[in-house]
Amino acid sequence: MSQNKLPLGGIKLIRRIGRVLVAVFVFAVAFNFLPLNLGSPDWSLGISNTIVSSASLALVGVALLRVSAYLQLQVHSQETSNPKGPRLIALKKSELGIRRLALAGTISLLLLAGWQAILFAKGMELITAKGAATSSKAQEQIKAVEARIKSAPDSVIEAEWTKFQASLPPAFFKAELDAPARRKELLSSVGARSEQFRVDLNRQTSAAAWNLGRNAMRICLMAIAYAWGFYGLHKL
């Protein structure tokens, strides 16, 4: 009897550790669901990242449950005089439940991988819309500045020209210009700043799109890898 208690105790320990790991995974994902913001791609990507980052806990937990179920069947077949009795049926049902849990993990992770394409599309729409809105607002401000420069009196142009010259390095100082030439130079300066703003905005938009695509691809590949692992446990 003393020889049989040790394997049974070890099997129970393995089963408990597996349950704890699965529970930790569930709680880690559940806590990140709040506050709910289903319409936000950032929130959805955050949940997806939490799932794939914690999926190793669930995978190891289900693997331990699978091992404990197998060991229980082996111990039962060796130690009982009626290996095909009600106890065996209960153990088989427990094993089937673990296999179904692994299958559910497989399907869920594959759906998560496919969901990344939808999140990427929605994220790109938001990035494009945000960039367009920022560009439109900036263009309106630039046009307003250009209109003020064109309609400003010569005294205002002279004051603005003095400020503009003071902001330049000495090597870029302009020779004394008349009022129309100064007005033209100020308009050229506004146009150059507008062009630089467009370049910076395009760079920021491209960087945001790249980061979004990279994160979505990483989550997709990790989800597929873990789904493969869960499917292996299901078929084991």
GROMACS .gro file of C-alpha atoms in nm:
model
  236
    1MET     CA    1   0.000   0.000   0.000
    2SER     CA    2   0.280   0.242   0.083
    3GLN     CA    3   0.422   0.190  -0.266
    4ASN     CA    4   0.086   0.280  -0.426
    5LYS     CA    5   0.028   0.602  -0.230
    6LEU     CA    6   0.332   0.774  -0.373
    7PRO     CA    7   0.227   0.745  -0.740
    8LEU     CA    8  -0.128   0.852  -0.657
    9GLY     CA    9   0.001   1.148  -0.458
   10GLY     CA   10   0.227   1.247  -0.745
   11ILE     CA   11  -0.058   1.219  -0.993
   12LYS     CA   12  -0.278   1.442  -0.777
   13LEU     CA   13   0.004   1.696  -0.748
   14ILE     CA   14   0.046   1.702  -1.127
   15ARG     CA   15  -0.329   1.745  -1.174
   16ARG     CA   16  -0.344   2.029  -0.921
   17ILE     CA   17  -0.053   2.213  -1.079
   18GLY     CA   18  -0.221   2.179  -1.418
   19ARG     CA   19  -0.546   2.321  -1.283
   20VAL     CA   20  -0.364   2.611  -1.119
   21LEU     CA   21  -0.184   2.701  -1.441
   22VAL     CA   22  -0.507   2.694  -1.642
   23ALA     CA   23  -0.677   2.906  -1.374
   24VAL     CA   24  -0.393   3.161  -1.378
   25PHE     CA   25  -0.430   3.189  -1.755
   26VAL     CA   26  -0.807   3.244  -1.728
   27PHE     CA   27  -0.769   3.511  -1.458
   28ALA     CA   28  -0.488   3.689  -1.647
   29VAL     CA   29  -0.705   3.719  -1.956
   30ALA     CA   30  -1.025   3.802  -1.766
   31PHE     CA   31  -0.867   4.090  -1.572
   32ASN     CA   32  -0.745   4.251  -1.894
   33PHE     CA   33  -1.095   4.254  -2.040
   34LEU     CA   34  -1.184   4.550  -1.820
   35PRO     CA   35  -1.263   4.819  -1.910
   36LEU     CA   36  -1.444   4.684  -2.215
   37ASN     CA   37  -1.383   4.872  -2.539
   38LEU     CA   38  -1.482   4.632  -2.814
   39GLY     CA   39  -1.474   4.898  -3.085
   40SER     CA   40  -1.109   4.985  -3.028
   41PRO     CA   41  -0.845   4.796  -3.229
   42ASP     CA   42  -0.586   4.894  -2.965
   43TRP     CA   43  -0.794   4.728  -2.693
   44SER     CA   44  -0.850   4.419  -2.906
   45LEU     CA   45  -0.480   4.393  -2.989
   46GLY     CA   46  -0.402   4.431  -2.620
   47ILE     CA   47  -0.632   4.142  -2.531
   48SER     CA   48  -0.487   3.932  -2.813
   49ASN     CA   49  -0.136   4.004  -2.689
   50THR     CA   50  -0.234   3.904  -2.335
   51ILE     CA   51  -0.381   3.576  -2.459
   52VAL     CA   52  -0.076   3.471  -2.661
   53SER     CA   53   0.163   3.592  -2.389
   54SER     CA   54  -0.017   3.378  -2.130
   55ALA     CA   55  -0.105   3.084  -2.355
   56SER     CA   56   0.206   2.895  -2.243
   57LEU     CA   57   0.049   2.865  -1.897
   58ALA     CA   58  -0.265   2.710  -2.041
   59LEU     CA   59  -0.065   2.481  -2.271
   60VAL     CA   60   0.153   2.348  -1.989
   61GLY     CA   61  -0.150   2.322  -1.762
   62VAL     CA   62  -0.350   2.116  -2.011
   63ALA     CA   63  -0.043   1.902  -2.079
   64LEU     CA   64  -0.012   1.825  -1.707
   65LEU     CA   65  -0.381   1.742  -1.687
   66ARG     CA   66  -0.337   1.511  -1.986
   67VAL     CA   67  -0.040   1.340  -1.820
   68SER     CA   68  -0.225   1.300  -1.492
   69ALA     CA   69  -0.526   1.145  -1.669
   70TYR     CA   70  -0.298   0.899  -1.849
   71LEU     CA   71  -0.119   0.803  -1.528
   72GLN     CA   72  -0.450   0.756  -1.348
   73LEU     CA   73  -0.562   0.514  -1.617
   74GLN     CA   74  -0.236   0.321  -1.588
   75VAL     CA   75  -0.258   0.298  -1.212
   76HIS     CA   76  -0.622   0.195  -1.229
   77SER     CA   77  -0.553  -0.083  -1.480
   78GLN     CA   78  -0.271  -0.222  -1.265
   79GLU     CA   79  -0.423  -0.200  -0.918
   80THR     CA   80  -0.791  -0.286  -0.950
   81SER     CA   81  -0.951  -0.626  -0.982
   82ASN     CA   82  -1.224  -0.481  -1.205
   83PRO     CA   83  -1.047  -0.250  -1.453
   84LYS     CA   84  -1.363  -0.208  -1.663
   85GLY     CA   85  -1.590  -0.092  -1.382
   86PRO     CA   86  -1.750   0.250  -1.310
   87ARG     CA   87  -1.415   0.396  -1.205
   88LEU     CA   88  -1.274   0.335  -1.552
   89ILE     CA   89  -1.575   0.504  -1.711
   90ALA     CA   90  -1.522   0.808  -1.488
   91LEU     CA   91  -1.154   0.823  -1.576
   92LYS     CA   92  -1.233   0.795  -1.946
   93LYS     CA   93  -1.482   1.079  -1.919
   94SER     CA   94  -1.221   1.290  -1.742
   95GLU     CA   95  -0.969   1.217  -2.017
   96LEU     CA   96  -1.226   1.303  -2.283
   97GLY     CA   97  -1.299   1.633  -2.108
   98ILE     CA   98  -0.929   1.724  -2.111
   99ARG     CA   99  -0.903   1.638  -2.481
  100ARG     CA  100  -1.207   1.855  -2.552
  101LEU     CA  101  -1.044   2.136  -2.354
  102ALA     CA  102  -0.735   2.105  -2.573
  103LEU     CA  103  -0.953   2.110  -2.885
  104ALA     CA  104  -1.131   2.422  -2.758
  105GLY     CA  105  -0.792   2.585  -2.710
  106THR     CA  106  -0.694   2.491  -3.065
  107ILE     CA  107  -1.009   2.638  -3.219
  108SER     CA  108  -0.995   2.953  -3.004
  109LEU     CA  109  -0.635   3.028  -3.095
  110LEU     CA  110  -0.697   2.971  -3.465
  111LEU     CA  111  -0.990   3.212  -3.448
  112LEU     CA  112  -0.763   3.458  -3.265
  113ALA     CA  113  -0.508   3.427  -3.545
  114GLY     CA  114  -0.771   3.501  -3.808
  115TRP     CA  115  -0.906   3.791  -3.603
  116GLN     CA  116  -0.573   3.970  -3.639
  117ALA     CA  117  -0.642   4.035  -4.008
  118ILE     CA  118  -0.967   4.213  -3.916
  119LEU     CA  119  -0.794   4.413  -3.643
  120PHE     CA  120  -0.518   4.512  -3.882
  121ALA     CA  121  -0.771   4.635  -4.138
  122LYS     CA  122  -0.960   4.837  -3.876
  123GLY     CA  123  -0.637   4.974  -3.734
  124MET     CA  124  -0.521   5.086  -4.078
  125GLU     CA  125  -0.852   5.264  -4.132
  126LEU     CA  126  -0.806   5.455  -3.807
  127ILE     CA  127  -0.443   5.540  -3.882
  128THR     CA  128  -0.534   5.664  -4.231
  129ALA     CA  129  -0.831   5.864  -4.104
  130LYS     CA  130  -0.626   6.018  -3.823
  131GLY     CA  131  -0.347   6.111  -4.064
  132ALA     CA  132  -0.594   6.264  -4.309
  133ALA     CA  133  -0.765   6.465  -4.034
  134THR     CA  134  -0.431   6.594  -3.903
  135SER     CA  135  -0.318   6.686  -4.253
  136SER     CA  136  -0.645   6.864  -4.330
  137LYS     CA  137  -0.631   7.064  -4.007
  138ALA     CA  138  -0.269   7.159  -4.072
  139GLN     CA  139  -0.349   7.267  -4.428
  140GLU     CA  140  -0.628   7.490  -4.302
  141GLN     CA  141  -0.392   7.654  -4.054
  142ILE     CA  142  -0.125   7.700  -4.321
  143LYS     CA  143  -0.373   7.858  -4.562
  144ALA     CA  144  -0.487   8.093  -4.285
  145VAL     CA  145  -0.126   8.196  -4.218
  146GLU     CA  146  -0.061   8.250  -4.589
  147ALA     CA  147  -0.377   8.461  -4.616
  148ARG     CA  148  -0.267   8.678  -4.323
  149ILE     CA  149   0.077   8.726  -4.477
  150LYS     CA  150  -0.073   8.826  -4.811
  151SER     CA  151  -0.313   9.076  -4.655
  152ALA     CA  152  -0.087   9.211  -4.378
  153PRO     CA  153   0.038   9.571  -4.401
  154ASP     CA  154   0.403   9.640  -4.471
  155SER     CA  155   0.473   9.728  -4.106
  156VAL     CA  156   0.360   9.383  -3.992
  157ILE     CA  157   0.560   9.215  -4.268
  158GLU     CA  158   0.869   9.409  -4.157
  159ALA     CA  159   0.823   9.295  -3.795
  160GLU     CA  160   0.771   8.932  -3.901
  161TRP     CA  161   1.069   8.954  -4.133
  162THR     CA  162   1.288   9.071  -3.846
  163LYS     CA  163   1.174   8.774  -3.633
  164PHE     CA  164   1.231   8.536  -3.923
  165GLN     CA  165   1.582   8.666  -3.983
  166ALA     CA  166   1.663   8.638  -3.611
  167SER     CA  167   1.570   8.267  -3.618
  168LEU     CA  168   1.815   8.192  -3.899
  169PRO     CA  169   2.190   8.121  -3.867
  170PRO     CA  170   2.407   8.411  -3.984
  171ALA     CA  171   2.499   8.224  -4.300
  172PHE     CA  172   2.134   8.226  -4.408
  173PHE     CA  173   2.073   8.597  -4.356
  174LYS     CA  174   1.910   8.758  -4.655
  175ALA     CA  175   2.023   9.087  -4.798
  176GLU     CA  176   1.797   9.383  -4.744
  177LEU     CA  177   1.481   9.322  -4.940
  178ASP     CA  178   1.185   9.543  -5.019
  179ALA     CA  179   0.840   9.469  -4.875
  180PRO     CA  180   0.711   9.252  -5.165
  181ALA     CA  181   1.026   9.042  -5.162
  182ARG     CA  182   1.002   8.997  -4.786
  183ARG     CA  183   0.640   8.893  -4.820
  184LYS     CA  184   0.739   8.639  -5.083
  185GLU     CA  185   1.019   8.500  -4.866
  186LEU     CA  186   0.783   8.461  -4.570
  187LEU     CA  187   0.536   8.273  -4.790
  188SER     CA  188   0.817   8.049  -4.914
  189SER     CA  189   0.915   7.980  -4.553
  190VAL     CA  190   0.558   7.879  -4.470
  191GLY     CA  191   0.549   7.654  -4.776
  192ALA     CA  192   0.877   7.485  -4.677
  193ARG     CA  193   0.750   7.422  -4.325
  194SER     CA  194   0.428   7.285  -4.470
  195GLU     CA  195   0.622   7.042  -4.688
  196GLN     CA  196   0.837   6.932  -4.393
  197PHE     CA  197   0.522   6.876  -4.188
  198ARG     CA  198   0.379   6.652  -4.461
  199VAL     CA  199   0.702   6.451  -4.473
  200ASP     CA  200   0.702   6.405  -4.094
  201LEU     CA  201   0.334   6.311  -4.093
  202ASN     CA  202   0.385   6.050  -4.365
  203ARG     CA  203   0.680   5.909  -4.172
  204GLN     CA  204   0.474   5.885  -3.852
  205THR     CA  205   0.183   5.725  -4.037
  206SER     CA  206   0.413   5.468  -4.199
  207ALA     CA  207   0.574   5.388  -3.863
  208ALA     CA  208   0.232   5.341  -3.701
  209ALA     CA  209   0.120   5.112  -3.984
  210TRP     CA  210   0.442   4.910  -3.960
  211ASN     CA  211   0.407   4.865  -3.584
  212LEU     CA  212   0.045   4.763  -3.622
  213GLY     CA  213   0.127   4.506  -3.891
  214ARG     CA  214   0.426   4.371  -3.698
  215ASN     CA  215   0.224   4.323  -3.378
  216ALA     CA  216  -0.066   4.163  -3.564
  217MET     CA  217   0.169   3.923  -3.746
  218ARG     CA  218   0.351   3.832  -3.423
  219ILE     CA  219   0.025   3.758  -3.244
  220CYS     CA  220  -0.101   3.558  -3.543
  221LEU     CA  221   0.211   3.339  -3.560
  222MET     CA  222   0.219   3.282  -3.184
  223ALA     CA  223  -0.149   3.189  -3.184
  224ILE     CA  224  -0.094   2.937  -3.464
  225ALA     CA  225   0.205   2.786  -3.282
  226TYR     CA  226   0.011   2.744  -2.959
  227ALA     CA  227  -0.290   2.609  -3.149
  228TRP     CA  228  -0.061   2.344  -3.294
  229GLY     CA  229   0.051   2.252  -2.944
  230PHE     CA  230  -0.307   2.223  -2.816
  231TYR     CA  231  -0.401   2.013  -3.115
  232GLY     CA  232  -0.113   1.779  -3.037
  233LEU     CA  233  -0.247   1.735  -2.685
  234HIS     CA  234  -0.592   1.670  -2.825
  235LYS     CA  235  -0.466   1.398  -3.058
  236LEU     CA  236  -0.225   1.248  -2.803
   0.00000   0.00000   0.00000
